[in-house]
PDB file of C-alpha atoms in Angstrom:
ATOM      1  CA  MET A  27      27.823  89.543 -55.741  1.00 46.00           C
ATOM      2  CA  ILE A  28      28.942  85.906 -55.605  1.00 50.00           C
ATOM      3  CA  GLY A  29      25.589  84.636 -56.804  1.00 47.00           C
ATOM      4  CA  VAL A  30      25.643  86.929 -59.829  1.00 38.00           C
ATOM      5  CA  TYR A  31      29.212  86.006 -60.699  1.00 42.00           C
ATOM      6  CA  LEU A  32      28.631  82.284 -60.371  1.00 46.00           C
ATOM      7  CA  GLY A  33      25.451  82.536 -62.397  1.00 43.00           C
ATOM      8  CA  LEU A  34      27.376  84.118 -65.238  1.00 34.00           C
ATOM      9  CA  LYS A  35      30.037  81.422 -65.012  1.00 43.00           C
ATOM     10  CA  THR A  36      27.382  78.716 -65.227  1.00 42.00           C
ATOM     11  CA  THR A  37      25.778  80.058 -68.401  1.00 36.00           C
ATOM     12  CA  SER A  38      29.077  80.769 -70.135  1.00 43.00           C
ATOM     13  CA  ALA A  39      30.943  77.632 -69.041  1.00 44.00           C
ATOM     14  CA  GLN A  40      32.433  75.488 -71.772  1.00 47.00           C
ATOM     15  CA  PRO A  41      31.377  71.867 -71.177  1.00 47.00           C
ATOM     16  CA  ASN A  42      34.584  70.423 -72.669  1.00 55.00           C
ATOM     17  CA  ILE A  43      36.786  72.235 -70.160  1.00 73.00           C
ATOM     18  CA  LYS A  44      36.894  70.412 -66.851  1.00 91.00           C
ATOM     19  CA  PRO A  45      39.763  71.551 -64.615  1.00 97.00           C
ATOM     20  CA  THR A  46      40.873  69.309 -61.785  1.00 98.00           C
ATOM     21  CA  ILE A  47      41.059  70.534 -58.199  1.00 98.00           C
ATOM     22  CA  VAL A  48      42.535  68.626 -55.273  1.00 98.00           C
ATOM     23  CA  ILE A  49      40.778  69.547 -52.038  1.00 98.00           C
ATOM     24  CA  ASP A  50      42.890  68.581 -49.065  1.00 98.00           C
ATOM     25  CA  ALA A  51      41.220  68.288 -45.660  1.00 98.00           C
ATOM     26  CA  GLY A  52      44.085  68.664 -43.214  1.00 97.00           C
ATOM     27  CA  HIS A  53      44.788  66.243 -40.330  1.00 96.00           C
ATOM     28  CA  GLY A  54      42.662  63.138 -39.635  1.00 96.00           C
ATOM     29  CA  GLY A  55      42.816  59.929 -37.641  1.00 94.00           C
ATOM     30  CA  ARG A  56      44.814  60.229 -34.433  1.00 93.00           C
ATOM     31  CA  ASP A  57      45.854  63.751 -35.510  1.00 95.00           C
ATOM     32  CA  GLY A  58      42.847  65.919 -34.676  1.00 97.00           C
ATOM     33  CA  GLY A  59      44.709  69.199 -35.131  1.00 97.00           C
ATOM     34  CA  ALA A  60      43.563  72.241 -33.179  1.00 98.00           C
ATOM     35  CA  VAL A  61      40.725  71.845 -30.668  1.00 98.00           C
ATOM     36  CA  GLY A  62      38.029  74.394 -29.867  1.00 97.00           C
ATOM     37  CA  LYS A  63      38.303  75.638 -26.313  1.00 92.00           C
ATOM     38  CA  THR A  64      34.541  76.171 -25.885  1.00 95.00           C
ATOM     39  CA  THR A  65      32.899  73.235 -27.668  1.00 97.00           C
ATOM     40  CA  GLY A  66      35.812  70.830 -28.040  1.00 97.00           C
ATOM     41  CA  VAL A  67      35.297  70.521 -31.802  1.00 98.00           C
ATOM     42  CA  THR A  68      38.362  69.210 -33.628  1.00 98.00           C
ATOM     43  CA  GLU A  69      40.034  70.828 -36.587  1.00 98.00           C
ATOM     44  CA  SER A  70      40.080  67.508 -38.468  1.00 98.00           C
ATOM     45  CA  LEU A  71      36.266  67.328 -38.371  1.00 98.00           C
ATOM     46  CA  LEU A  72      35.764  70.904 -39.538  1.00 98.00           C
ATOM     47  CA  ASN A  73      38.374  70.544 -42.275  1.00 98.00           C
ATOM     48  CA  LEU A  74      36.439  67.566 -43.639  1.00 98.00           C
ATOM     49  CA  GLN A  75      33.093  69.355 -43.427  1.00 98.00           C
ATOM     50  CA  PHE A  76      34.422  72.345 -45.347  1.00 98.00           C
ATOM     51  CA  ALA A  77      36.128  70.070 -47.891  1.00 98.00           C
ATOM     52  CA  LEU A  78      32.923  68.154 -48.621  1.00 98.00           C
ATOM     53  CA  LYS A  79      30.929  71.373 -49.046  1.00 98.00           C
ATOM     54  CA  LEU A  80      33.549  72.861 -51.355  1.00 98.00           C
ATOM     55  CA  LYS A  81      33.624  69.608 -53.338  1.00 98.00           C
ATOM     56  CA  GLU A  82      29.883  69.769 -53.979  1.00 98.00           C
ATOM     57  CA  LEU A  83      30.055  73.396 -55.093  1.00 98.00           C
ATOM     58  CA  CYS A  84      33.051  72.802 -57.354  1.00 98.00           C
ATOM     59  CA  GLU A  85      31.384  69.835 -59.021  1.00 97.00           C
ATOM     60  CA  ASN A  86      28.356  72.037 -59.725  1.00 96.00           C
ATOM     61  CA  TYR A  87      30.706  74.333 -61.649  1.00 95.00           C
ATOM     62  CA  ASN A  88      32.248  71.665 -63.846  1.00 94.00           C
ATOM     63  CA  PHE A  89      35.348  70.825 -61.804  1.00 97.00           C
ATOM     64  CA  ASN A  90      36.782  67.357 -61.518  1.00 98.00           C
ATOM     65  CA  VAL A  91      37.338  67.055 -57.753  1.00 98.00           C
ATOM     66  CA  VAL A  92      39.827  64.812 -55.977  1.00 98.00           C
ATOM     67  CA  LEU A  93      39.750  64.629 -52.178  1.00 98.00           C
ATOM     68  CA  THR A  94      42.831  63.622 -50.226  1.00 98.00           C
ATOM     69  CA  ARG A  95      40.611  62.588 -47.300  1.00 96.00           C
ATOM     70  CA  LYS A  96      36.960  61.492 -47.551  1.00 97.00           C
ATOM     71  CA  ASP A  97      36.340  60.557 -43.920  1.00 97.00           C
ATOM     72  CA  MET A  98      37.803  60.977 -40.439  1.00 97.00           C
ATOM     73  CA  ASN A  99      40.513  58.371 -40.932  1.00 96.00           C
ATOM     74  CA  GLY A 100      44.156  59.385 -41.181  1.00 92.00           C
ATOM     75  CA  LEU A 101      46.155  59.034 -44.395  1.00 92.00           C
ATOM     76  CA  TYR A 102      49.223  57.547 -42.706  1.00 92.00           C
ATOM     77  CA  SER A 103      50.223  53.903 -42.946  1.00 90.00           C
ATOM     78  CA  ALA A 104      49.257  51.855 -39.904  1.00 86.00           C
ATOM     79  CA  PHE A 105      52.727  50.312 -39.962  1.00 86.00           C
ATOM     80  CA  SER A 106      54.681  53.563 -40.197  1.00 87.00           C
ATOM     81  CA  THR A 107      56.869  54.578 -37.269  1.00 90.00           C
ATOM     82  CA  ASN A 108      56.568  58.228 -38.354  1.00 94.00           C
ATOM     83  CA  LYS A 109      52.848  58.807 -38.874  1.00 91.00           C
ATOM     84  CA  LYS A 110      53.195  62.492 -39.792  1.00 90.00           C
ATOM     85  CA  LYS A 111      55.777  61.815 -42.499  1.00 93.00           C
ATOM     86  CA  SER A 112      53.706  58.933 -43.841  1.00 94.00           C
ATOM     87  CA  GLU A 113      50.591  61.122 -43.924  1.00 94.00           C
ATOM     88  CA  MET A 114      52.248  63.968 -45.809  1.00 94.00           C
ATOM     89  CA  GLN A 115      53.813  61.575 -48.324  1.00 95.00           C
ATOM     90  CA  LYS A 116      50.367  60.120 -49.013  1.00 96.00           C
ATOM     91  CA  ARG A 117      48.962  63.606 -49.637  1.00 97.00           C
ATOM     92  CA  GLN A 118      51.794  64.257 -52.073  1.00 97.00           C
ATOM     93  CA  GLU A 119      51.083  60.963 -53.868  1.00 97.00           C
ATOM     94  CA  ILE A 120      47.417  61.874 -54.275  1.00 98.00           C
ATOM     95  CA  ILE A 121      48.294  65.319 -55.639  1.00 98.00           C
ATOM     96  CA  GLU A 122      50.847  63.922 -58.089  1.00 98.00           C
ATOM     97  CA  SER A 123      48.458  61.211 -59.269  1.00 98.00           C
ATOM     98  CA  ALA A 124      45.624  63.709 -59.823  1.00 98.00           C
ATOM     99  CA  ASN A 125      47.850  66.115 -61.799  1.00 97.00           C
ATOM    100  CA  PRO A 126      45.512  68.962 -60.778  1.00 98.00           C
ATOM    101  CA  ASP A 127      45.174  72.512 -62.017  1.00 98.00           C
ATOM    102  CA  VAL A 128      44.875  73.767 -58.432  1.00 98.00           C
ATOM    103  CA  VAL A 129      45.314  72.439 -54.898  1.00 98.00           C
ATOM    104  CA  VAL A 130      43.345  73.821 -51.949  1.00 98.00           C
ATOM    105  CA  SER A 131      44.312  72.631 -48.463  1.00 98.00           C
ATOM    106  CA  LEU A 132      41.825  73.455 -45.697  1.00 98.00           C
ATOM    107  CA  HIS A 133      42.772  74.037 -42.059  1.00 98.00           C
ATOM    108  CA  MET A 134      41.611  75.770 -38.883  1.00 98.00           C
ATOM    109  CA  ASN A 135      43.867  78.096 -36.928  1.00 98.00           C
ATOM    110  CA  SER A 136      44.632  78.520 -33.239  1.00 97.00           C
ATOM    111  CA  PHE A 137      46.585  81.142 -31.296  1.00 97.00           C
ATOM    112  CA  PRO A 138      47.265  81.847 -27.603  1.00 96.00           C
ATOM    113  CA  VAL A 139      45.652  85.298 -27.916  1.00 97.00           C
ATOM    114  CA  SER A 140      41.931  84.537 -28.068  1.00 97.00           C
ATOM    115  CA  SER A 141      41.057  87.797 -29.824  1.00 97.00           C
ATOM    116  CA  SER A 142      42.863  86.634 -32.991  1.00 98.00           C
ATOM    117  CA  ARG A 143      40.425  85.704 -35.750  1.00 98.00           C
ATOM    118  CA  GLY A 144      39.859  85.779 -39.492  1.00 98.00           C
ATOM    119  CA  ALA A 145      40.606  83.604 -42.527  1.00 98.00           C
ATOM    120  CA  GLN A 146      44.120  83.669 -43.949  1.00 98.00           C
ATOM    121  CA  VAL A 147      45.379  82.238 -47.260  1.00 98.00           C
ATOM    122  CA  PHE A 148      48.960  81.047 -47.779  1.00 98.00           C
ATOM    123  CA  TYR A 149      50.939  80.113 -50.903  1.00 98.00           C
ATOM    124  CA  ALA A 150      54.445  78.707 -51.441  1.00 98.00           C
ATOM    125  CA  GLU A 151      57.306  81.131 -51.932  1.00 98.00           C
ATOM    126  CA  GLY A 152      58.339  81.341 -55.584  1.00 98.00           C
ATOM    127  CA  ASN A 153      55.160  79.721 -56.904  1.00 98.00           C
ATOM    128  CA  GLU A 154      53.688  82.485 -59.071  1.00 98.00           C
ATOM    129  CA  SER A 155      50.528  80.584 -59.992  1.00 98.00           C
ATOM    130  CA  GLY A 156      50.012  79.766 -56.323  1.00 98.00           C
ATOM    131  CA  LYS A 157      50.449  83.428 -55.485  1.00 98.00           C
ATOM    132  CA  ALA A 158      47.867  84.450 -58.091  1.00 98.00           C
ATOM    133  CA  LEU A 159      45.409  81.852 -56.785  1.00 98.00           C
ATOM    134  CA  GLY A 160      46.085  82.880 -53.185  1.00 98.00           C
ATOM    135  CA  GLU A 161      45.516  86.547 -53.889  1.00 98.00           C
ATOM    136  CA  SER A 162      42.303  85.817 -55.776  1.00 98.00           C
ATOM    137  CA  VAL A 163      40.888  83.644 -52.990  1.00 98.00           C
ATOM    138  CA  GLN A 164      42.022  86.012 -50.230  1.00 98.00           C
ATOM    139  CA  ASN A 165      40.320  88.927 -52.025  1.00 98.00           C
ATOM    140  CA  ALA A 166      37.088  86.954 -52.293  1.00 98.00           C
ATOM    141  CA  LEU A 167      37.173  86.002 -48.616  1.00 98.00           C
ATOM    142  CA  HIS A 168      37.942  89.581 -47.595  1.00 98.00           C
ATOM    143  CA  GLU A 169      34.947  90.817 -49.584  1.00 98.00           C
ATOM    144  CA  GLU A 170      32.485  88.229 -48.350  1.00 98.00           C
ATOM    145  CA  ILE A 171      33.593  86.987 -44.908  1.00 98.00           C
ATOM    146  CA  ASP A 172      33.823  89.168 -41.811  1.00 97.00           C
ATOM    147  CA  TYR A 173      37.320  89.546 -40.336  1.00 98.00           C
ATOM    148  CA  ALA A 174      39.015  87.710 -43.236  1.00 98.00           C
ATOM    149  CA  LYS A 175      42.497  89.070 -43.833  1.00 98.00           C
ATOM    150  CA  SER A 176      43.097  91.338 -46.820  1.00 98.00           C
ATOM    151  CA  VAL A 177      46.474  90.018 -48.010  1.00 98.00           C
ATOM    152  CA  ALA A 178      47.562  86.475 -48.881  1.00 98.00           C
ATOM    153  CA  LYS A 179      50.910  85.446 -47.392  1.00 98.00           C
ATOM    154  CA  VAL A 180      53.836  83.163 -48.123  1.00 98.00           C
ATOM    155  CA  GLY A 181      53.642  79.990 -46.039  1.00 98.00           C
ATOM    156  CA  ASP A 182      56.163  77.193 -45.525  1.00 97.00           C
ATOM    157  CA  PHE A 183      53.899  74.124 -45.603  1.00 97.00           C
ATOM    158  CA  TYR A 184      54.698  70.648 -46.927  1.00 97.00           C
ATOM    159  CA  VAL A 185      51.454  70.354 -48.892  1.00 97.00           C
ATOM    160  CA  LEU A 186      52.378  73.530 -50.799  1.00 98.00           C
ATOM    161  CA  ASN A 187      56.095  72.839 -51.163  1.00 97.00           C
ATOM    162  CA  CYS A 188      55.575  69.296 -52.474  1.00 97.00           C
ATOM    163  CA  THR A 189      54.030  70.434 -55.761  1.00 97.00           C
ATOM    164  CA  GLU A 190      54.667  72.994 -58.492  1.00 97.00           C
ATOM    165  CA  LYS A 191      50.935  73.287 -59.145  1.00 98.00           C
ATOM    166  CA  ALA A 192      48.952  76.363 -58.110  1.00 98.00           C
ATOM    167  CA  GLY A 193      48.405  75.557 -54.459  1.00 98.00           C
ATOM    168  CA  ILE A 194      47.040  77.386 -51.432  1.00 98.00           C
ATOM    169  CA  LEU A 195      46.507  76.578 -47.779  1.00 98.00           C
ATOM    170  CA  VAL A 196      43.471  78.251 -46.232  1.00 98.00           C
ATOM    171  CA  GLU A 197      43.258  78.766 -42.477  1.00 98.00           C
ATOM    172  CA  CYS A 198      39.468  79.177 -42.364  1.00 98.00           C
ATOM    173  CA  GLY A 199      39.331  80.709 -38.890  1.00 98.00           C
ATOM    174  CA  PHE A 200      40.514  80.472 -35.288  1.00 98.00           C
ATOM    175  CA  LEU A 201      39.248  77.742 -32.976  1.00 98.00           C
ATOM    176  CA  SER A 202      40.909  79.692 -30.171  1.00 98.00           C
ATOM    177  CA  ASN A 203      38.384  82.511 -30.694  1.00 98.00           C
ATOM    178  CA  ALA A 204      35.087  81.588 -28.984  1.00 97.00           C
ATOM    179  CA  GLU A 205      32.839  83.423 -31.453  1.00 98.00           C
ATOM    180  CA  GLU A 206      34.619  82.127 -34.535  1.00 98.00           C
ATOM    181  CA  GLU A 207      34.708  78.608 -33.099  1.00 98.00           C
ATOM    182  CA  VAL A 208      30.893  78.607 -33.055  1.00 98.00           C
ATOM    183  CA  LEU A 209      30.609  80.221 -36.505  1.00 98.00           C
ATOM    184  CA  LEU A 210      32.870  77.626 -38.104  1.00 98.00           C
ATOM    185  CA  GLN A 211      30.440  74.910 -37.030  1.00 98.00           C
ATOM    186  CA  ASP A 212      27.387  76.676 -38.487  1.00 98.00           C
ATOM    187  CA  GLU A 213      26.244  75.063 -41.750  1.00 98.00           C
ATOM    188  CA  ASP A 214      25.048  78.332 -43.286  1.00 98.00           C
ATOM    189  CA  TYR A 215      28.394  79.961 -42.497  1.00 98.00           C
ATOM    190  CA  GLN A 216      30.271  76.983 -43.947  1.00 98.00           C
ATOM    191  CA  GLU A 217      28.210  77.286 -47.138  1.00 98.00           C
ATOM    192  CA  LYS A 218      28.864  81.018 -47.419  1.00 98.00           C
ATOM    193  CA  PHE A 219      32.572  80.521 -46.791  1.00 98.00           C
ATOM    194  CA  CYS A 220      32.884  77.800 -49.422  1.00 98.00           C
ATOM    195  CA  TYR A 221      31.014  79.930 -51.952  1.00 98.00           C
ATOM    196  CA  ALA A 222      33.604  82.648 -51.341  1.00 98.00           C
ATOM    197  CA  LEU A 223      36.382  80.100 -51.873  1.00 98.00           C
ATOM    198  CA  LEU A 224      34.784  79.006 -55.122  1.00 98.00           C
ATOM    199  CA  TYR A 225      34.367  82.613 -56.234  1.00 98.00           C
ATOM    200  CA  GLY A 226      38.081  83.204 -55.702  1.00 98.00           C
ATOM    201  CA  ILE A 227      38.990  80.015 -57.564  1.00 98.00           C
ATOM    202  CA  LEU A 228      36.759  80.894 -60.529  1.00 97.00           C
ATOM    203  CA  THR A 229      38.212  84.397 -60.612  1.00 98.00           C
ATOM    204  CA  TYR A 230      41.694  82.869 -60.797  1.00 98.00           C
ATOM    205  CA  PHE A 231      40.682  80.740 -63.784  1.00 96.00           C
ATOM    206  CA  SER A 232      39.123  83.735 -65.528  1.00 94.00           C
ATOM    207  CA  MET A 233      42.357  85.750 -65.404  1.00 88.00           C
TER     208      MET A 233
END
C-alpha cells in the first residue's frame, strides 16, 4: 500500500512546493541513550541510522531536510557545565533557524519488562498540528509495522515543547526486547520503518 501511495504522490507532486522537515536524531556524543542488552548497540547510533534513511526518502519526495545531528558527535558545547541543557538548547536553535513545517525526533525505547515492544508516537499537549501529525504517523506505523501501537499519545519532551510547529517524537522500538533489538539493526527493517514514517508524514500533508 505504501508503494502505491508514494507513487501517486510522486506523479502529482507540485515542484514549487517544498516543505521543510527537521529530522532530529536523539542523543549523541557521550550520551548514548538506551543500550541493547543482547548486542550492546546504542540508541544514539540507531537514531542516526534511522534519521539518515528517513532523510534520503524525504528528499526523494521533494522535502527540504534539516538534520539536527549528522554524525555520532553530541550537540552540546564542550565548555558547558550542563551538557544535557546545552544539547537541548542547540536542538531548539536548529529547529527555530530551519522554521520547519514538521519536526520528527527519533528515539529508541527501553523498559524493565523485556516483553514490551512496538513503536510509539508522541506529540506535545495542546499542539493540534502535532496531534494530527502524530495520529497520521502512528496509523501508518500500525498498518505497516508489527507490534506498533495503535494510538499516538501526549508526551512531555523538550524537543516537542520548545516549538509550536507540528512536532512528534517517535520511539521506534524497544532495545530491552531481544527480538526487536535485532530487528532495529536490520537495514531492510529500517527501510520499511522509514517508508511507513514517510507515508504518515505525506498523509498529514494531504489532509
